[in-house]
Tab-separated table of C-alpha atoms in Angstrom:
chain	number	residue	atom	x	y	z
A	1	UNK	CA	86.291	179.093	76.024
A	2	UNK	CA	88.805	177.553	78.458
A	3	UNK	CA	88.184	177.649	82.171
A	4	UNK	CA	90.666	179.113	84.648
A	5	UNK	CA	91.252	175.613	85.972
A	6	UNK	CA	92.070	174.353	82.490
A	7	UNK	CA	94.492	177.231	81.975
A	8	UNK	CA	96.170	176.455	85.306
A	9	UNK	CA	96.668	172.813	84.355
A	10	UNK	CA	98.025	173.827	80.958
A	11	UNK	CA	100.439	176.327	82.488
A	12	UNK	CA	101.632	173.758	85.029
A	13	UNK	CA	102.352	171.254	82.271
A	14	UNK	CA	104.315	173.845	80.322
A	15	UNK	CA	106.666	174.354	83.260
A	16	UNK	CA	107.753	170.686	83.076
A	17	UNK	CA	110.502	170.228	80.462
A	18	UNK	CA	110.009	167.792	77.618
A	19	UNK	CA	111.852	164.527	78.193
A	20	UNK	CA	114.390	163.579	75.536
A	21	UNK	CA	115.562	160.046	74.813
A	22	UNK	CA	119.282	159.342	74.658
A	23	UNK	CA	121.012	158.838	71.312
A	24	UNK	CA	120.535	155.092	71.721
A	25	UNK	CA	116.814	155.601	72.250
A	26	UNK	CA	116.879	154.756	75.971
A	27	UNK	CA	115.402	156.459	78.992
A	28	UNK	CA	118.090	157.120	81.570
A	29	UNK	CA	115.582	156.658	84.380
A	30	UNK	CA	114.877	153.086	83.269
A	31	UNK	CA	118.591	152.233	83.199
A	32	UNK	CA	118.879	153.770	86.681
A	33	UNK	CA	115.842	151.878	87.970
A	34	UNK	CA	117.204	148.620	86.563
A	35	UNK	CA	120.514	149.357	88.278
A	36	UNK	CA	118.744	150.181	91.543
A	37	UNK	CA	117.001	146.819	91.325
A	38	UNK	CA	120.250	144.958	90.605
A	39	UNK	CA	122.029	146.903	93.372
A	40	UNK	CA	120.243	144.827	96.001
A	41	UNK	CA	120.879	141.569	94.183
A	42	UNK	CA	124.631	142.015	93.783
A	43	UNK	CA	125.399	142.807	97.408
A	44	UNK	CA	123.656	145.791	98.998
A	45	UNK	CA	121.395	143.559	101.061
A	46	UNK	CA	124.521	141.916	102.537
A	47	UNK	CA	125.596	145.251	104.018
A	48	UNK	CA	122.238	145.677	105.742
A	49	UNK	CA	122.330	142.159	107.189
A	50	UNK	CA	125.886	142.753	108.420
A	51	UNK	CA	124.792	145.989	110.103
A	52	UNK	CA	121.978	144.114	111.797
A	53	UNK	CA	124.493	141.605	113.172
A	54	UNK	CA	126.746	144.447	114.341
A	55	UNK	CA	124.207	146.548	116.191
A	56	UNK	CA	120.589	145.526	116.453
A	57	UNK	CA	118.250	148.488	116.476
A	58	UNK	CA	114.605	148.799	115.458
A	59	UNK	CA	115.772	150.398	112.180
A	60	UNK	CA	118.353	147.738	111.289
A	61	UNK	CA	115.921	144.988	112.271
A	62	UNK	CA	113.211	146.498	110.056
A	63	UNK	CA	115.561	146.934	107.099
A	64	UNK	CA	117.039	143.463	107.503
A	65	UNK	CA	113.565	141.932	107.643
A	66	UNK	CA	112.499	143.823	104.519
A	67	UNK	CA	115.519	142.389	102.699
A	68	UNK	CA	114.397	138.816	103.304
A	69	UNK	CA	111.680	136.994	101.391
A	70	UNK	CA	108.406	136.184	103.104
A	71	UNK	CA	108.350	132.474	103.885
A	72	UNK	CA	104.985	132.009	102.156
A	73	UNK	CA	102.124	134.504	102.421
A	74	UNK	CA	102.714	138.267	102.630
A	75	UNK	CA	104.884	140.933	101.021
A	76	UNK	CA	108.230	142.574	101.785
A	77	UNK	CA	110.527	144.857	99.828
A	78	UNK	CA	112.780	141.964	98.783
A	79	UNK	CA	109.766	140.235	97.234
A	80	UNK	CA	109.539	143.175	94.810
A	81	UNK	CA	113.057	142.840	93.375
A	82	UNK	CA	112.378	140.115	90.807
A	83	UNK	CA	108.897	141.337	89.755
A	84	UNK	CA	110.315	144.837	89.285
A	85	UNK	CA	112.903	143.428	86.877
A	86	UNK	CA	110.173	141.704	84.838
A	87	UNK	CA	108.267	145.011	84.770
A	88	UNK	CA	111.401	146.782	83.470
A	89	UNK	CA	111.797	144.061	80.828
A	90	UNK	CA	108.392	145.110	79.535
A	91	UNK	CA	109.344	148.794	79.417
A	92	UNK	CA	112.507	147.916	77.490
A	93	UNK	CA	110.554	145.779	75.006
A	94	UNK	CA	108.771	148.881	73.716
A	95	UNK	CA	111.973	150.763	72.936
A	96	UNK	CA	113.936	147.785	71.555
A	97	UNK	CA	111.182	146.110	69.521
A	98	UNK	CA	109.871	149.314	67.978
A	99	UNK	CA	113.377	149.971	66.707
A	100	UNK	CA	113.724	146.412	65.369
A	101	UNK	CA	110.287	146.484	63.756
A	102	UNK	CA	111.257	149.677	61.929
A	103	UNK	CA	114.637	148.379	60.733
A	104	UNK	CA	114.213	144.668	59.987
A	105	UNK	CA	110.455	144.077	60.031
A	106	UNK	CA	108.186	142.187	62.386
A	107	UNK	CA	109.071	138.600	61.572
A	108	UNK	CA	112.839	139.029	61.545
A	109	UNK	CA	112.529	140.975	64.787
A	110	UNK	CA	110.581	138.112	66.347
A	111	UNK	CA	113.308	135.748	65.198
A	112	UNK	CA	115.800	137.834	67.156
A	113	UNK	CA	113.460	137.810	70.145
A	114	UNK	CA	113.330	134.012	70.072
A	115	UNK	CA	117.127	133.781	69.790
A	116	UNK	CA	117.581	136.151	72.737
A	117	UNK	CA	115.144	134.166	74.848
A	118	UNK	CA	116.945	130.891	74.124
A	119	UNK	CA	120.341	132.418	74.923
A	120	UNK	CA	119.012	133.929	78.133
A	121	UNK	CA	117.588	130.554	79.148
A	122	UNK	CA	120.979	128.938	78.391
A	123	UNK	CA	122.714	131.519	80.582
A	124	UNK	CA	120.211	130.618	83.298
A	125	UNK	CA	121.108	126.946	83.103
A	126	UNK	CA	124.797	127.876	83.262
A	127	UNK	CA	124.130	130.152	86.258
A	128	UNK	CA	122.463	127.262	88.117
A	129	UNK	CA	125.404	124.914	87.586
A	130	UNK	CA	125.258	124.134	83.895
A	131	UNK	CA	126.194	120.593	82.945
A	132	UNK	CA	128.374	120.031	86.004
A	133	UNK	CA	126.060	117.313	87.313
A	134	UNK	CA	124.626	114.360	85.372
A	135	UNK	CA	120.960	114.342	84.367
A	136	UNK	CA	118.493	114.728	86.013
A	137	UNK	CA	120.441	116.921	88.443
A	138	UNK	CA	120.481	119.857	85.989
A	139	UNK	CA	118.248	122.789	86.856
A	140	UNK	CA	116.310	124.066	83.848
A	141	UNK	CA	114.218	126.671	85.651
A	142	UNK	CA	115.057	129.680	87.783
A	143	UNK	CA	115.396	133.449	87.582
A	144	UNK	CA	116.950	133.829	84.118
A	145	UNK	CA	114.691	131.181	82.506
A	146	UNK	CA	111.677	133.009	83.974
A	147	UNK	CA	112.945	136.305	82.529
A	148	UNK	CA	113.498	134.595	79.167
A	149	UNK	CA	109.948	133.209	79.120
A	150	UNK	CA	108.335	136.505	80.130
A	151	UNK	CA	110.412	138.411	77.579
A	152	UNK	CA	109.494	135.978	74.808
A	153	UNK	CA	105.744	135.833	75.434
A	154	UNK	CA	105.355	139.527	76.269
A	155	UNK	CA	107.233	140.450	73.075
A	156	UNK	CA	105.030	138.102	71.035
A	157	UNK	CA	101.915	139.687	72.504
A	158	UNK	CA	103.258	143.185	71.867
A	159	UNK	CA	104.039	142.291	68.237
A	160	UNK	CA	100.331	141.827	67.561
A	161	UNK	CA	98.611	143.879	70.288
A	162	UNK	CA	99.756	147.491	70.427
A	163	UNK	CA	96.973	149.375	72.226
A	164	UNK	CA	97.440	149.874	75.990
A	165	UNK	CA	93.820	148.968	76.697
A	166	UNK	CA	94.124	145.663	74.833
A	167	UNK	CA	97.434	144.899	76.541
A	168	UNK	CA	95.808	145.450	79.941
A	169	UNK	CA	92.951	143.163	78.902
A	170	UNK	CA	95.507	140.489	77.975
A	171	UNK	CA	97.141	140.912	81.392
A	172	UNK	CA	93.757	140.609	83.092
A	173	UNK	CA	93.002	137.406	81.151
A	174	UNK	CA	96.295	135.906	82.318
A	175	UNK	CA	95.680	136.838	85.959
A	176	UNK	CA	92.048	135.753	86.075
A	177	UNK	CA	92.839	132.598	84.113
A	178	UNK	CA	95.612	131.674	86.545
A	179	UNK	CA	93.298	132.235	89.507
A	180	UNK	CA	90.595	130.086	87.864
A	181	UNK	CA	93.028	127.236	87.254
A	182	UNK	CA	94.299	127.221	90.835
A	183	UNK	CA	90.779	127.575	92.224
A	184	UNK	CA	88.773	125.096	90.174
A	185	UNK	CA	91.158	122.441	88.774
A	186	UNK	CA	91.320	119.453	91.174
A	187	UNK	CA	94.639	118.030	92.373
A	188	UNK	CA	95.492	114.834	94.300
A	189	UNK	CA	94.969	115.202	98.038
A	190	UNK	CA	98.640	114.550	98.726
A	191	UNK	CA	101.035	117.057	100.309
A	192	UNK	CA	104.222	117.291	98.257
A	193	UNK	CA	106.546	116.449	101.105
A	194	UNK	CA	109.284	113.846	101.032
A	195	UNK	CA	107.591	111.761	103.697
A	196	UNK	CA	104.151	111.740	102.042
A	197	UNK	CA	105.365	111.172	98.482
A	198	UNK	CA	107.788	108.385	99.431
A	199	UNK	CA	105.076	106.648	101.445
A	200	UNK	CA	102.812	106.478	98.385
A	201	UNK	CA	105.726	105.472	96.136
A	202	UNK	CA	106.587	102.600	98.476
A	203	UNK	CA	102.987	101.399	98.711
A	204	UNK	CA	102.575	101.180	94.914
A	205	UNK	CA	106.119	100.070	94.129
A	206	UNK	CA	106.801	102.929	91.712
A	207	UNK	CA	108.523	106.297	91.967
A	208	UNK	CA	106.891	107.681	88.810
A	209	UNK	CA	105.253	111.026	89.539
A	210	UNK	CA	102.265	110.135	87.374
A	211	UNK	CA	101.787	106.772	89.116
A	212	UNK	CA	102.005	108.450	92.513
A	213	UNK	CA	99.406	111.080	91.546
A	214	UNK	CA	97.089	108.437	90.060
A	215	UNK	CA	97.321	106.355	93.239
A	216	UNK	CA	95.700	109.088	95.351
A	217	UNK	CA	91.908	108.711	94.989
A	218	UNK	CA	90.810	111.858	96.807
A	219	UNK	CA	90.958	115.206	95.036
A	220	UNK	CA	90.968	118.756	96.397
A	221	UNK	CA	90.799	122.173	94.780
A	222	UNK	CA	91.165	125.813	95.682
A	223	UNK	CA	94.147	125.309	97.993
A	224	UNK	CA	97.018	127.831	98.087
A	225	UNK	CA	99.286	126.299	100.720
A	226	UNK	CA	102.825	125.165	99.997
A	227	UNK	CA	102.959	121.758	98.331
A	228	UNK	CA	99.180	121.605	98.014
A	229	UNK	CA	98.315	123.781	95.052
A	230	UNK	CA	98.041	123.301	91.298
A	231	UNK	CA	101.209	125.301	90.558
A	232	UNK	CA	103.379	122.971	92.624
A	233	UNK	CA	101.647	119.880	91.203
A	234	UNK	CA	102.293	120.942	87.612
A	235	UNK	CA	106.000	121.167	88.473
A	236	UNK	CA	105.833	117.810	90.250
A	237	UNK	CA	104.379	116.129	87.155
A	238	UNK	CA	105.905	117.986	84.231
A	239	UNK	CA	109.009	120.002	85.188
A	240	UNK	CA	112.148	118.098	84.124
A	241	UNK	CA	115.541	118.315	85.762
A	242	UNK	CA	116.552	119.296	89.262
A	243	UNK	CA	113.974	120.948	91.491
A	244	UNK	CA	114.364	122.877	94.720
A	245	UNK	CA	113.459	122.032	98.291
A	246	UNK	CA	112.537	118.373	98.547
A	247	UNK	CA	112.763	118.043	94.786
A	248	UNK	CA	109.139	118.452	93.738
A	249	UNK	CA	108.682	122.080	92.587
A	250	UNK	CA	110.451	125.427	92.245
A	251	UNK	CA	109.485	129.054	92.840
A	252	UNK	CA	109.801	129.916	89.138
A	253	UNK	CA	107.989	126.883	87.780
A	254	UNK	CA	105.951	126.183	84.681
A	255	UNK	CA	102.416	127.327	85.457
A	256	UNK	CA	103.377	130.426	87.462
A	257	UNK	CA	105.011	131.859	84.328
A	258	UNK	CA	101.483	132.659	83.178
A	259	UNK	CA	100.747	135.466	85.684
A	260	UNK	CA	104.371	136.648	85.630
A	261	UNK	CA	103.946	137.624	81.961
A	262	UNK	CA	101.347	140.160	83.124
A	263	UNK	CA	104.119	142.082	84.915
A	264	UNK	CA	105.971	142.546	81.624
A	265	UNK	CA	102.713	143.597	79.962
A	266	UNK	CA	102.290	146.264	82.660
A	267	UNK	CA	105.820	147.358	81.801
A	268	UNK	CA	104.961	147.527	78.093
A	269	UNK	CA	101.995	149.779	78.827
A	270	UNK	CA	104.304	151.984	80.897
A	271	UNK	CA	106.877	152.032	78.082
A	272	UNK	CA	104.208	153.105	75.581
A	273	UNK	CA	103.225	155.911	77.934
A	274	UNK	CA	106.833	157.058	78.345
A	275	UNK	CA	107.334	157.013	74.575
A	276	UNK	CA	104.158	158.948	73.761
A	277	UNK	CA	105.316	162.502	73.023
A	278	UNK	CA	101.745	163.796	72.857
A	279	UNK	CA	101.283	163.245	76.598
A	280	UNK	CA	103.044	165.843	78.814
A	281	UNK	CA	105.408	164.434	81.471
A	282	UNK	CA	103.207	165.700	84.280
A	283	UNK	CA	100.220	163.802	82.955
A	284	UNK	CA	102.317	160.656	82.480
A	285	UNK	CA	103.266	160.830	86.146
A	286	UNK	CA	99.633	161.268	87.138
A	287	UNK	CA	98.494	158.286	85.085
A	288	UNK	CA	101.266	156.078	86.464
A	289	UNK	CA	100.448	157.114	90.034
A	290	UNK	CA	96.757	156.388	89.478
A	291	UNK	CA	97.444	153.079	87.730
A	292	UNK	CA	99.754	151.951	90.525
A	293	UNK	CA	97.235	152.889	93.200
A	294	UNK	CA	94.354	151.108	91.463
A	295	UNK	CA	96.178	147.819	90.852
A	296	UNK	CA	97.651	147.782	94.376
A	297	UNK	CA	94.150	148.264	95.816
A	298	UNK	CA	92.801	145.494	93.567
A	299	UNK	CA	95.643	143.219	94.628
A	300	UNK	CA	95.017	143.808	98.321
A	301	UNK	CA	91.292	143.154	97.896
A	302	UNK	CA	91.876	140.050	95.795
A	303	UNK	CA	94.373	138.906	98.409
A	304	UNK	CA	91.519	138.379	100.845
A	305	UNK	CA	90.461	135.384	98.719
A	306	UNK	CA	93.604	134.603	96.659
A	307	UNK	CA	96.461	135.293	99.096
A	308	UNK	CA	99.508	137.385	98.196
A	309	UNK	CA	102.148	134.670	97.694
A	310	UNK	CA	105.328	135.304	95.725
A	311	UNK	CA	106.472	131.688	95.573
A	312	UNK	CA	103.457	130.728	93.436
A	313	UNK	CA	103.168	134.219	91.878
A	314	UNK	CA	99.527	134.565	92.861
A	315	UNK	CA	97.495	137.061	90.846
A	316	UNK	CA	97.062	139.298	93.895
A	317	UNK	CA	100.849	139.324	94.355
A	318	UNK	CA	101.327	140.302	90.698
A	319	UNK	CA	98.952	143.257	91.089
A	320	UNK	CA	100.628	144.563	94.236
A	321	UNK	CA	104.101	144.133	92.727
A	322	UNK	CA	102.991	145.680	89.438
A	323	UNK	CA	101.517	148.713	91.154
A	324	UNK	CA	104.621	149.288	93.266
A	325	UNK	CA	106.774	148.893	90.143
A	326	UNK	CA	104.710	151.538	88.372
A	327	UNK	CA	105.181	153.899	91.313
A	328	UNK	CA	108.954	153.340	91.314
A	329	UNK	CA	109.091	153.883	87.546
A	330	UNK	CA	107.191	157.147	87.977
A	331	UNK	CA	109.491	158.259	90.795
A	332	UNK	CA	112.681	157.586	88.832
A	333	UNK	CA	111.175	159.142	85.683
A	334	UNK	CA	110.332	162.312	87.595
A	335	UNK	CA	113.684	162.623	89.375
A	336	UNK	CA	115.995	161.611	86.519
A	337	UNK	CA	114.256	162.491	83.255
A	338	UNK	CA	111.848	165.259	84.216
A	339	UNK	CA	113.811	167.139	86.859
A	340	UNK	CA	117.158	166.252	85.329
A	341	UNK	CA	118.800	165.202	88.613
A	342	UNK	CA	121.142	162.600	87.125
A	343	UNK	CA	124.461	162.724	88.927
A	344	UNK	CA	123.273	160.790	92.010
A	345	UNK	CA	122.162	157.791	89.932
A	346	UNK	CA	125.338	157.314	87.873
A	347	UNK	CA	126.354	154.111	89.738
A	348	UNK	CA	122.862	152.727	89.164
A	349	UNK	CA	123.156	153.517	85.445
A	350	UNK	CA	126.509	151.704	85.266
A	351	UNK	CA	124.897	148.653	86.852
A	352	UNK	CA	121.651	148.945	84.895
A	353	UNK	CA	123.393	148.929	81.518
A	354	UNK	CA	125.074	145.569	82.199
A	355	UNK	CA	122.696	143.588	84.441
A	356	UNK	CA	123.235	140.170	82.864
A	357	UNK	CA	127.028	140.457	82.901
A	358	UNK	CA	127.101	141.495	86.546
A	359	UNK	CA	124.564	138.848	87.548
A	360	UNK	CA	126.611	136.057	85.958
A	361	UNK	CA	130.001	137.383	87.100
A	362	UNK	CA	128.726	137.810	90.649
A	363	UNK	CA	127.823	134.123	90.589
A	364	UNK	CA	131.115	132.903	89.144
A	365	UNK	CA	133.489	135.261	90.970
A	366	UNK	CA	133.472	135.487	94.756
A	367	UNK	CA	133.757	139.235	95.304
A	368	UNK	CA	133.359	138.651	99.019
A	369	UNK	CA	136.442	136.422	98.966
A	370	UNK	CA	138.388	139.127	97.135
A	371	UNK	CA	137.149	141.710	99.637
A	372	UNK	CA	138.277	139.494	102.513
A	373	UNK	CA	141.730	139.341	100.985
A	374	UNK	CA	141.773	143.156	100.902
A	375	UNK	CA	140.155	144.151	104.207
A	376	UNK	CA	140.039	140.927	106.220
A	377	UNK	CA	142.512	139.769	108.839
A	378	UNK	CA	143.962	142.615	110.909
A	379	UNK	CA	141.789	145.205	109.185
A	380	UNK	CA	138.668	143.285	110.139
A	381	UNK	CA	139.960	142.770	113.687
A	382	UNK	CA	140.703	146.486	113.983
A	383	UNK	CA	137.162	147.365	112.906
A	384	UNK	CA	135.672	144.822	115.301
A	385	UNK	CA	137.667	146.078	118.303
A	386	UNK	CA	137.893	149.813	117.621
A	387	UNK	CA	134.557	150.557	115.953
A	388	UNK	CA	132.012	147.895	116.932
A	389	UNK	CA	131.871	144.138	117.278
A	390	UNK	CA	131.039	142.727	113.846
A	391	UNK	CA	131.737	145.985	111.966
A	392	UNK	CA	134.535	144.238	110.081
A	393	UNK	CA	131.883	142.174	108.299
A	394	UNK	CA	130.141	145.379	107.269
A	395	UNK	CA	133.397	146.664	105.754
A	396	UNK	CA	133.928	143.393	103.892
A	397	UNK	CA	130.366	143.431	102.506
A	398	UNK	CA	130.720	147.090	101.470
A	399	UNK	CA	134.085	146.409	99.801
A	400	UNK	CA	132.657	143.476	97.858
A	401	UNK	CA	129.814	145.666	96.609
A	402	UNK	CA	132.253	148.450	95.732
A	403	UNK	CA	134.302	146.044	93.620
A	404	UNK	CA	131.225	145.051	91.621
A	405	UNK	CA	130.221	148.702	91.139
A	406	UNK	CA	133.751	149.534	89.957
A	407	UNK	CA	133.534	146.659	87.477
A	408	UNK	CA	130.216	148.060	86.262
A	409	UNK	CA	131.811	151.493	85.848
A	410	UNK	CA	134.734	150.038	83.893
A	411	UNK	CA	132.400	148.194	81.524
A	412	UNK	CA	130.196	151.263	81.073
A	413	UNK	CA	133.061	153.699	80.472
A	414	UNK	CA	134.636	151.364	77.905
A	415	UNK	CA	131.226	150.716	76.300
A	416	UNK	CA	131.409	146.970	76.922
A	417	UNK	CA	127.859	145.640	77.008
A	418	UNK	CA	126.607	142.067	76.814
A	419	UNK	CA	123.845	142.125	74.217
A	420	UNK	CA	121.998	138.920	73.399
């Protein structure tokens, strides 16, 4: 015999419409969320910064600060943009790989996964300058190579581990393993600064990274400061090509790929939940809300010992970013797919269906320069004198963003999509 409470829950779930996938097997909310994420990358943050320069208020200062990365330890909204994309990659893996597994089989599907990852990495090298400079001034790492690596390894894991519980265990192993490496593996007691490294290189008469590391007798462990942690030292010793800053490590380096894969695994678990027709939408939302809250709390607690640092992708940072990503996925799922409020997110869908194209084009084409040609000069002067000092820059930034959105709309309406 069912209780009144059980009947109430059942009735509430019946009032929520069943979510239908599109003909292409995609969730519109995920395309919209991907577009929302890209929206800030392709120019929306420039409008906020221009507004802050025009008229400084507590609101514009807060928003402008949130759209800048934390220098080292801490968390802001802009630090979520890249992790959110890796989370969405995981959600997309479920829908794309399940379809490929059903049509071409596991091994041929994994062959396609490998090809896509290699092509995405190649696009990343091109984005960072390609072969314009002679070796070793070619950057092999970065945003797109990190996405390629996370996509490849998360897809490989998903090909052989399909249960959400086991996927979460795999994510936990990656996060705990990364923490253990950074905490217990000793590194040379040498700050990776130009002054310190060149001093050692001069004293031993060699600029080999391995010789420099071997020449430092003292070892330290458990450090998470910039230039004095295992993640940065692995890049210093093993990452080929051009590196950022003073040339010793990058933010998307070799070892920090390990915890980043966990974000895509969180996305895969979310994708499995979205695809499970036996779970009512209301319950999916509840599970996502609970999951997000739990991992954010764990991340904040872990951050007391293993600080929240995006630039080395600390495990605590991954948990906080993963939880917030789950909350955003739940919010978009509820608004777009459950409630059916879709018109407002059309521009995000246009962007979200062509993220790679827009990311590359935005790098190659100066939309701000085009916008200046359209609304610079006297138009900008008019805005600065008649509206507010500096408002012309806001108009230019908004026009540049509008041009990119219009390009996204054109590609979407003509069904032009870059598929790797």
